Short mmCIF file of C-alpha atoms in Angstrom, two decimals:
data_model
loop_
_atom_site.label_atom_id
_atom_site.label_comp_id
_atom_site.label_asym_id
_atom_site.label_seq_id
_atom_site.Cartn_x
_atom_site.Cartn_y
_atom_site.Cartn_z
CA UNK D 1 72.73 -39.91 -138.06
CA UNK D 2 69.39 -37.49 -137.69
CA UNK D 3 67.85 -39.61 -140.38
CA UNK D 4 68.48 -43.17 -138.86
CA UNK D 5 67.47 -42.34 -135.35
CA UNK D 6 64.11 -41.14 -136.47
CA UNK D 7 63.47 -44.40 -138.43
CA UNK D 8 64.92 -46.05 -135.21
CA UNK D 9 62.22 -44.10 -132.79
CA UNK D 10 59.52 -44.64 -135.44
CA UNK D 11 60.37 -48.23 -135.32
CA UNK D 12 60.03 -48.21 -131.93
CA UNK D 13 56.72 -46.76 -131.76
CA UNK D 14 55.08 -49.03 -134.21
CA UNK D 15 56.81 -51.83 -132.17
CA UNK D 16 54.87 -50.25 -129.08
CA UNK D 17 51.71 -50.37 -130.46
CA UNK D 18 51.67 -53.50 -132.07
CA UNK D 19 53.27 -55.38 -129.20
CA UNK D 20 52.39 -54.04 -126.22
CA UNK D 21 52.79 -57.51 -124.08
CA UNK D 22 56.30 -57.82 -125.19
CA UNK D 23 57.36 -54.38 -124.33
CA UNK D 24 55.41 -55.11 -120.65
CA UNK D 25 58.25 -57.33 -119.65
CA UNK D 26 60.59 -54.26 -119.45
CA UNK D 27 62.11 -54.40 -115.98
CA UNK D 28 64.30 -51.71 -115.48
CA UNK D 29 63.36 -48.16 -116.04
CA UNK D 30 65.72 -45.62 -118.20
CA UNK D 31 66.35 -48.19 -121.26
CA UNK D 32 66.42 -46.09 -123.96
CA UNK D 33 65.03 -47.33 -127.65
CA UNK D 34 67.83 -45.22 -129.40
CA UNK D 35 71.48 -46.22 -129.25
CA UNK D 36 73.73 -43.16 -127.50
CA UNK D 37 75.40 -41.11 -129.94
CA UNK D 38 72.59 -40.90 -132.25
CA UNK D 39 72.23 -37.15 -131.47
CA UNK D 40 68.39 -37.78 -129.95
CA UNK D 41 67.82 -34.79 -127.65
CA UNK D 42 64.81 -36.64 -125.78
CA UNK D 43 65.34 -40.39 -126.09
CA UNK D 44 61.96 -42.73 -126.03
CA UNK D 45 62.11 -44.78 -123.08
CA UNK D 46 59.97 -48.28 -122.54
CA UNK D 47 57.04 -48.40 -120.67
CA UNK D 48 56.81 -50.29 -117.49
CA UNK D 49 53.72 -52.12 -116.94
CA UNK D 50 52.69 -54.05 -114.12
CA UNK D 51 52.36 -57.82 -114.71
CA UNK D 52 49.36 -58.39 -112.21
CA UNK D 53 47.32 -56.03 -114.60
CA UNK D 54 48.00 -55.91 -118.28
CA UNK D 55 47.97 -52.18 -119.41
CA UNK D 56 48.62 -51.00 -116.01
CA UNK D 57 51.53 -48.63 -115.50
CA UNK D 58 54.09 -49.96 -112.67
CA UNK D 59 54.87 -47.93 -109.87
CA UNK D 60 58.42 -46.38 -110.66
CA UNK D 61 59.17 -47.38 -107.11
CA UNK D 62 58.34 -51.44 -107.98
CA UNK D 63 61.33 -52.20 -110.55
CA UNK D 64 60.97 -56.07 -110.03
CA UNK D 65 64.24 -56.61 -108.57
CA UNK D 66 62.43 -57.71 -105.32
CA UNK D 67 61.04 -61.37 -105.30
CA UNK D 68 57.42 -61.88 -106.07
CA UNK D 69 57.19 -58.16 -107.21
CA UNK D 70 54.32 -57.62 -110.38
CA UNK D 71 53.98 -53.69 -109.84
CA UNK D 72 51.13 -54.48 -107.43
CA UNK D 73 50.34 -51.94 -104.88
CA UNK D 74 47.16 -50.00 -106.50
CA UNK D 75 46.72 -48.06 -102.70
CA UNK D 76 50.37 -46.61 -103.12
CA UNK D 77 51.59 -47.75 -100.18
CA UNK D 78 55.36 -48.48 -100.65
CA UNK D 79 55.79 -44.70 -102.35
CA UNK D 80 58.04 -43.74 -99.02
CA UNK D 81 61.42 -46.22 -99.51
CA UNK D 82 61.37 -46.65 -95.91
CA UNK D 83 58.23 -47.93 -95.74
CA UNK D 84 58.13 -50.21 -98.74
CA UNK D 85 61.21 -52.21 -97.16
CA UNK D 86 59.42 -52.26 -93.65
CA UNK D 87 56.23 -53.66 -95.62
CA UNK D 88 58.34 -56.42 -98.17
CA UNK D 89 59.72 -57.48 -94.50
CA UNK D 90 56.30 -57.86 -92.63
CA UNK D 91 54.56 -59.32 -95.46
CA UNK D 92 57.77 -62.31 -95.69
CA UNK D 93 56.90 -63.18 -91.98
CA UNK D 94 53.06 -63.12 -92.42
CA UNK D 95 53.99 -65.35 -95.28
CA UNK D 96 56.10 -67.77 -93.38
CA UNK D 97 53.81 -67.72 -90.39
CA UNK D 98 50.74 -68.55 -92.61
CA UNK D 99 52.37 -71.46 -94.42
CA UNK D 100 52.82 -72.82 -90.60
CA UNK D 101 49.32 -72.13 -89.76
CA UNK D 102 47.71 -73.66 -92.94
CA UNK D 103 49.32 -77.33 -92.34
CA UNK D 104 48.75 -77.02 -88.96
CA UNK D 105 44.98 -76.20 -89.69
CA UNK D 106 44.40 -79.20 -92.21
CA UNK D 107 46.79 -81.95 -91.03
CA UNK D 108 44.78 -82.48 -87.73
CA UNK D 109 41.59 -82.43 -89.10
CA UNK D 110 42.68 -84.88 -91.51
CA UNK D 111 43.48 -87.23 -88.90
CA UNK D 112 40.47 -86.81 -87.06
CA UNK D 113 41.88 -84.77 -84.27
CA UNK D 114 39.32 -82.28 -84.28
CA UNK D 115 39.31 -78.82 -86.17
CA UNK D 116 41.24 -75.82 -85.48
CA UNK D 117 38.05 -73.76 -84.19
CA UNK D 118 37.36 -76.18 -81.49
CA UNK D 119 41.05 -76.81 -80.68
CA UNK D 120 40.98 -73.44 -78.92
CA UNK D 121 37.69 -73.96 -77.11
CA UNK D 122 39.39 -74.80 -73.82
CA UNK D 123 40.71 -71.45 -73.50
CA UNK D 124 37.65 -69.94 -72.55
CA UNK D 125 36.68 -72.66 -69.80
CA UNK D 126 38.13 -71.82 -66.43
CA UNK D 127 41.02 -73.89 -65.78
CA UNK D 128 40.91 -75.68 -68.96
CA UNK D 129 43.89 -77.97 -70.32
CA UNK D 130 45.46 -77.50 -73.75
CA UNK D 131 45.85 -80.12 -75.74
CA UNK D 132 47.83 -80.89 -78.98
CA UNK D 133 47.00 -83.79 -81.57
CA UNK D 134 44.70 -85.23 -78.53
CA UNK D 135 47.52 -85.10 -75.92
CA UNK D 136 47.68 -82.88 -72.90
CA UNK D 137 50.43 -80.31 -73.27
CA UNK D 138 52.71 -79.93 -70.20
CA UNK D 139 51.79 -76.56 -68.17
CA UNK D 140 48.64 -76.33 -70.70
CA UNK D 141 46.63 -73.73 -68.74
CA UNK D 142 46.04 -70.34 -70.36
CA UNK D 143 48.07 -67.87 -68.17
CA UNK D 144 51.39 -69.97 -68.69
CA UNK D 145 51.02 -70.40 -72.16
CA UNK D 146 50.36 -66.82 -72.81
CA UNK D 147 53.44 -65.89 -70.72
CA UNK D 148 56.03 -68.74 -72.75
CA UNK D 149 54.53 -67.48 -76.13
CA UNK D 150 55.44 -63.74 -74.83
CA UNK D 151 58.52 -64.40 -73.72
CA UNK D 152 59.51 -66.71 -77.08
CA UNK D 153 58.50 -64.42 -79.20
CA UNK D 154 59.78 -61.23 -77.73
CA UNK D 155 63.32 -62.82 -77.55
CA UNK D 156 63.06 -63.89 -81.14
CA UNK D 157 61.87 -60.00 -82.24
CA UNK D 158 64.73 -58.53 -80.32
CA UNK D 159 67.07 -60.59 -82.00
CA UNK D 160 65.62 -59.83 -85.50
CA UNK D 161 65.76 -56.11 -84.60
CA UNK D 162 69.25 -55.88 -83.79
CA UNK D 163 70.14 -56.93 -87.50
CA UNK D 164 70.26 -53.36 -89.45
CA UNK D 165 70.95 -55.39 -92.99
CA UNK D 166 67.84 -55.37 -94.23
CA UNK D 167 68.31 -58.64 -96.29
CA UNK D 168 69.65 -60.35 -93.46
CA UNK D 169 66.83 -59.66 -91.39
CA UNK D 170 64.37 -61.43 -94.09
CA UNK D 171 66.83 -64.22 -95.10
CA UNK D 172 69.03 -64.70 -91.86
CA UNK D 173 71.01 -68.19 -93.09
CA UNK D 174 72.44 -70.10 -91.06
CA UNK D 175 70.68 -72.14 -88.46
CA UNK D 176 67.55 -71.25 -90.59
CA UNK D 177 68.92 -72.50 -93.60
CA UNK D 178 70.26 -76.38 -92.57
CA UNK D 179 70.46 -77.74 -96.29
CA UNK D 180 72.21 -74.68 -97.65
CA UNK D 181 70.08 -73.83 -100.20
CA UNK D 182 71.23 -70.14 -99.97
CA UNK D 183 74.76 -71.01 -100.97
CA UNK D 184 74.11 -70.87 -104.72
CA UNK D 185 73.15 -67.81 -105.48
CA UNK D 186 70.89 -68.38 -108.76
CA UNK D 187 68.92 -71.35 -106.90
CA UNK D 188 68.54 -68.90 -103.86
CA UNK D 189 66.79 -66.39 -106.06
CA UNK D 190 64.60 -68.84 -107.52
CA UNK D 191 63.47 -70.14 -103.74
CA UNK D 192 62.84 -66.42 -102.66
CA UNK D 193 60.18 -65.86 -105.45
CA UNK D 194 58.81 -69.57 -104.75
CA UNK D 195 58.46 -68.78 -101.17
CA UNK D 196 56.59 -65.54 -101.30
CA UNK D 197 54.27 -66.72 -103.64
CA UNK D 198 53.58 -70.18 -101.80
CA UNK D 199 53.20 -67.56 -98.48
CA UNK D 200 50.65 -65.37 -100.66
CA UNK D 201 48.56 -68.30 -101.41
CA UNK D 202 48.78 -69.52 -97.76
CA UNK D 203 47.88 -65.99 -96.61
CA UNK D 204 44.63 -66.11 -98.95
CA UNK D 205 44.07 -69.86 -97.70
CA UNK D 206 44.11 -68.73 -94.26
CA UNK D 207 41.59 -65.93 -94.69
CA UNK D 208 38.97 -68.62 -96.45
CA UNK D 209 39.37 -71.15 -93.41
CA UNK D 210 38.21 -67.53 -91.25
CA UNK D 211 35.51 -66.41 -93.66
CA UNK D 212 34.49 -70.09 -93.72
CA UNK D 213 34.09 -70.30 -89.99
CA UNK D 214 32.42 -67.57 -89.81
CA UNK D 215 29.57 -68.63 -92.09
CA UNK D 216 29.36 -72.00 -90.60
CA UNK D 217 30.44 -71.67 -87.18
CA UNK D 218 32.24 -74.38 -85.47
CA UNK D 219 33.35 -76.19 -88.78
CA UNK D 220 36.82 -76.66 -90.36
CA UNK D 221 37.82 -76.01 -94.01
CA UNK D 222 38.03 -80.30 -94.95
CA UNK D 223 34.28 -79.99 -93.22
CA UNK D 224 33.26 -77.29 -95.33
CA UNK D 225 34.94 -78.89 -98.54
CA UNK D 226 33.44 -82.60 -97.81
CA UNK D 227 29.98 -80.47 -97.61
CA UNK D 228 30.45 -78.74 -100.61
CA UNK D 229 31.14 -81.77 -102.63
CA UNK D 230 28.54 -83.89 -101.22
CA UNK D 231 25.91 -80.97 -102.82
CA UNK D 232 27.91 -78.44 -104.63
CA UNK D 233 24.66 -76.87 -106.46
CA UNK D 234 22.98 -75.77 -103.03
CA UNK D 235 26.47 -75.75 -100.80
CA UNK D 236 28.61 -72.82 -101.92
CA UNK D 237 28.82 -69.53 -101.62
CA UNK D 238 25.53 -68.31 -102.78
CA UNK D 239 23.94 -70.37 -99.77
CA UNK D 240 25.97 -67.44 -97.85
CA UNK D 241 25.48 -64.50 -100.18
CA UNK D 242 22.02 -64.97 -101.58
CA UNK D 243 19.43 -64.84 -98.45
CA UNK D 244 17.23 -67.88 -98.14
CA UNK D 245 13.90 -66.29 -98.81
CA UNK D 246 15.26 -65.14 -102.17
CA UNK D 247 15.92 -69.07 -103.00
CA UNK D 248 13.13 -71.42 -104.52
#
């Protein structure tokens, strides 16, 4: 039996060296290579690797069970379990806001109704009137809008914080799932991953919008894109990063 177990361990080490990419897909810590009952005192274990960086060790607290968990936490922010759960919830909420914000920025500009930067200029004008898609907003003065937003957000957050189940806080269902996507558990898990992936993409997109607006004040993302496509060799990120004095 000892010979068999030693052979198995030797084969496992060879496999780990020859096929690291295969072993990097191991999801659960504690998976042993040798079957139980072979008299192995210290069984070898699969190494967990982060999927976002080949060869990078996966943190022990990121076991791949959460939607969109690819072992990414270079700063170790999720080492404390309570913090990790709060970060998961915060990320998901920010993702949903970003997925609302990005089309809200792109669609009005595509329709020729102005860009998102100029849309908020009314707030800096005393007695300014808010508009939406070119139409005046009822009670559209700044103090009234801020009061409505404060009360609405406070009510929603209070309702969410009353829920103690971490999963229900993130996926409440009910009125927030009118099409019943969560009824199929397998499909629901797939949709969770798709949601977090699209949400992260939206977060990056919004950061890109902010950076573009900072580089070219008063312009929207579609205007920036059109300018780049018209002259891609001169209107690009180098136009911002490289001082004009260094350009020919």
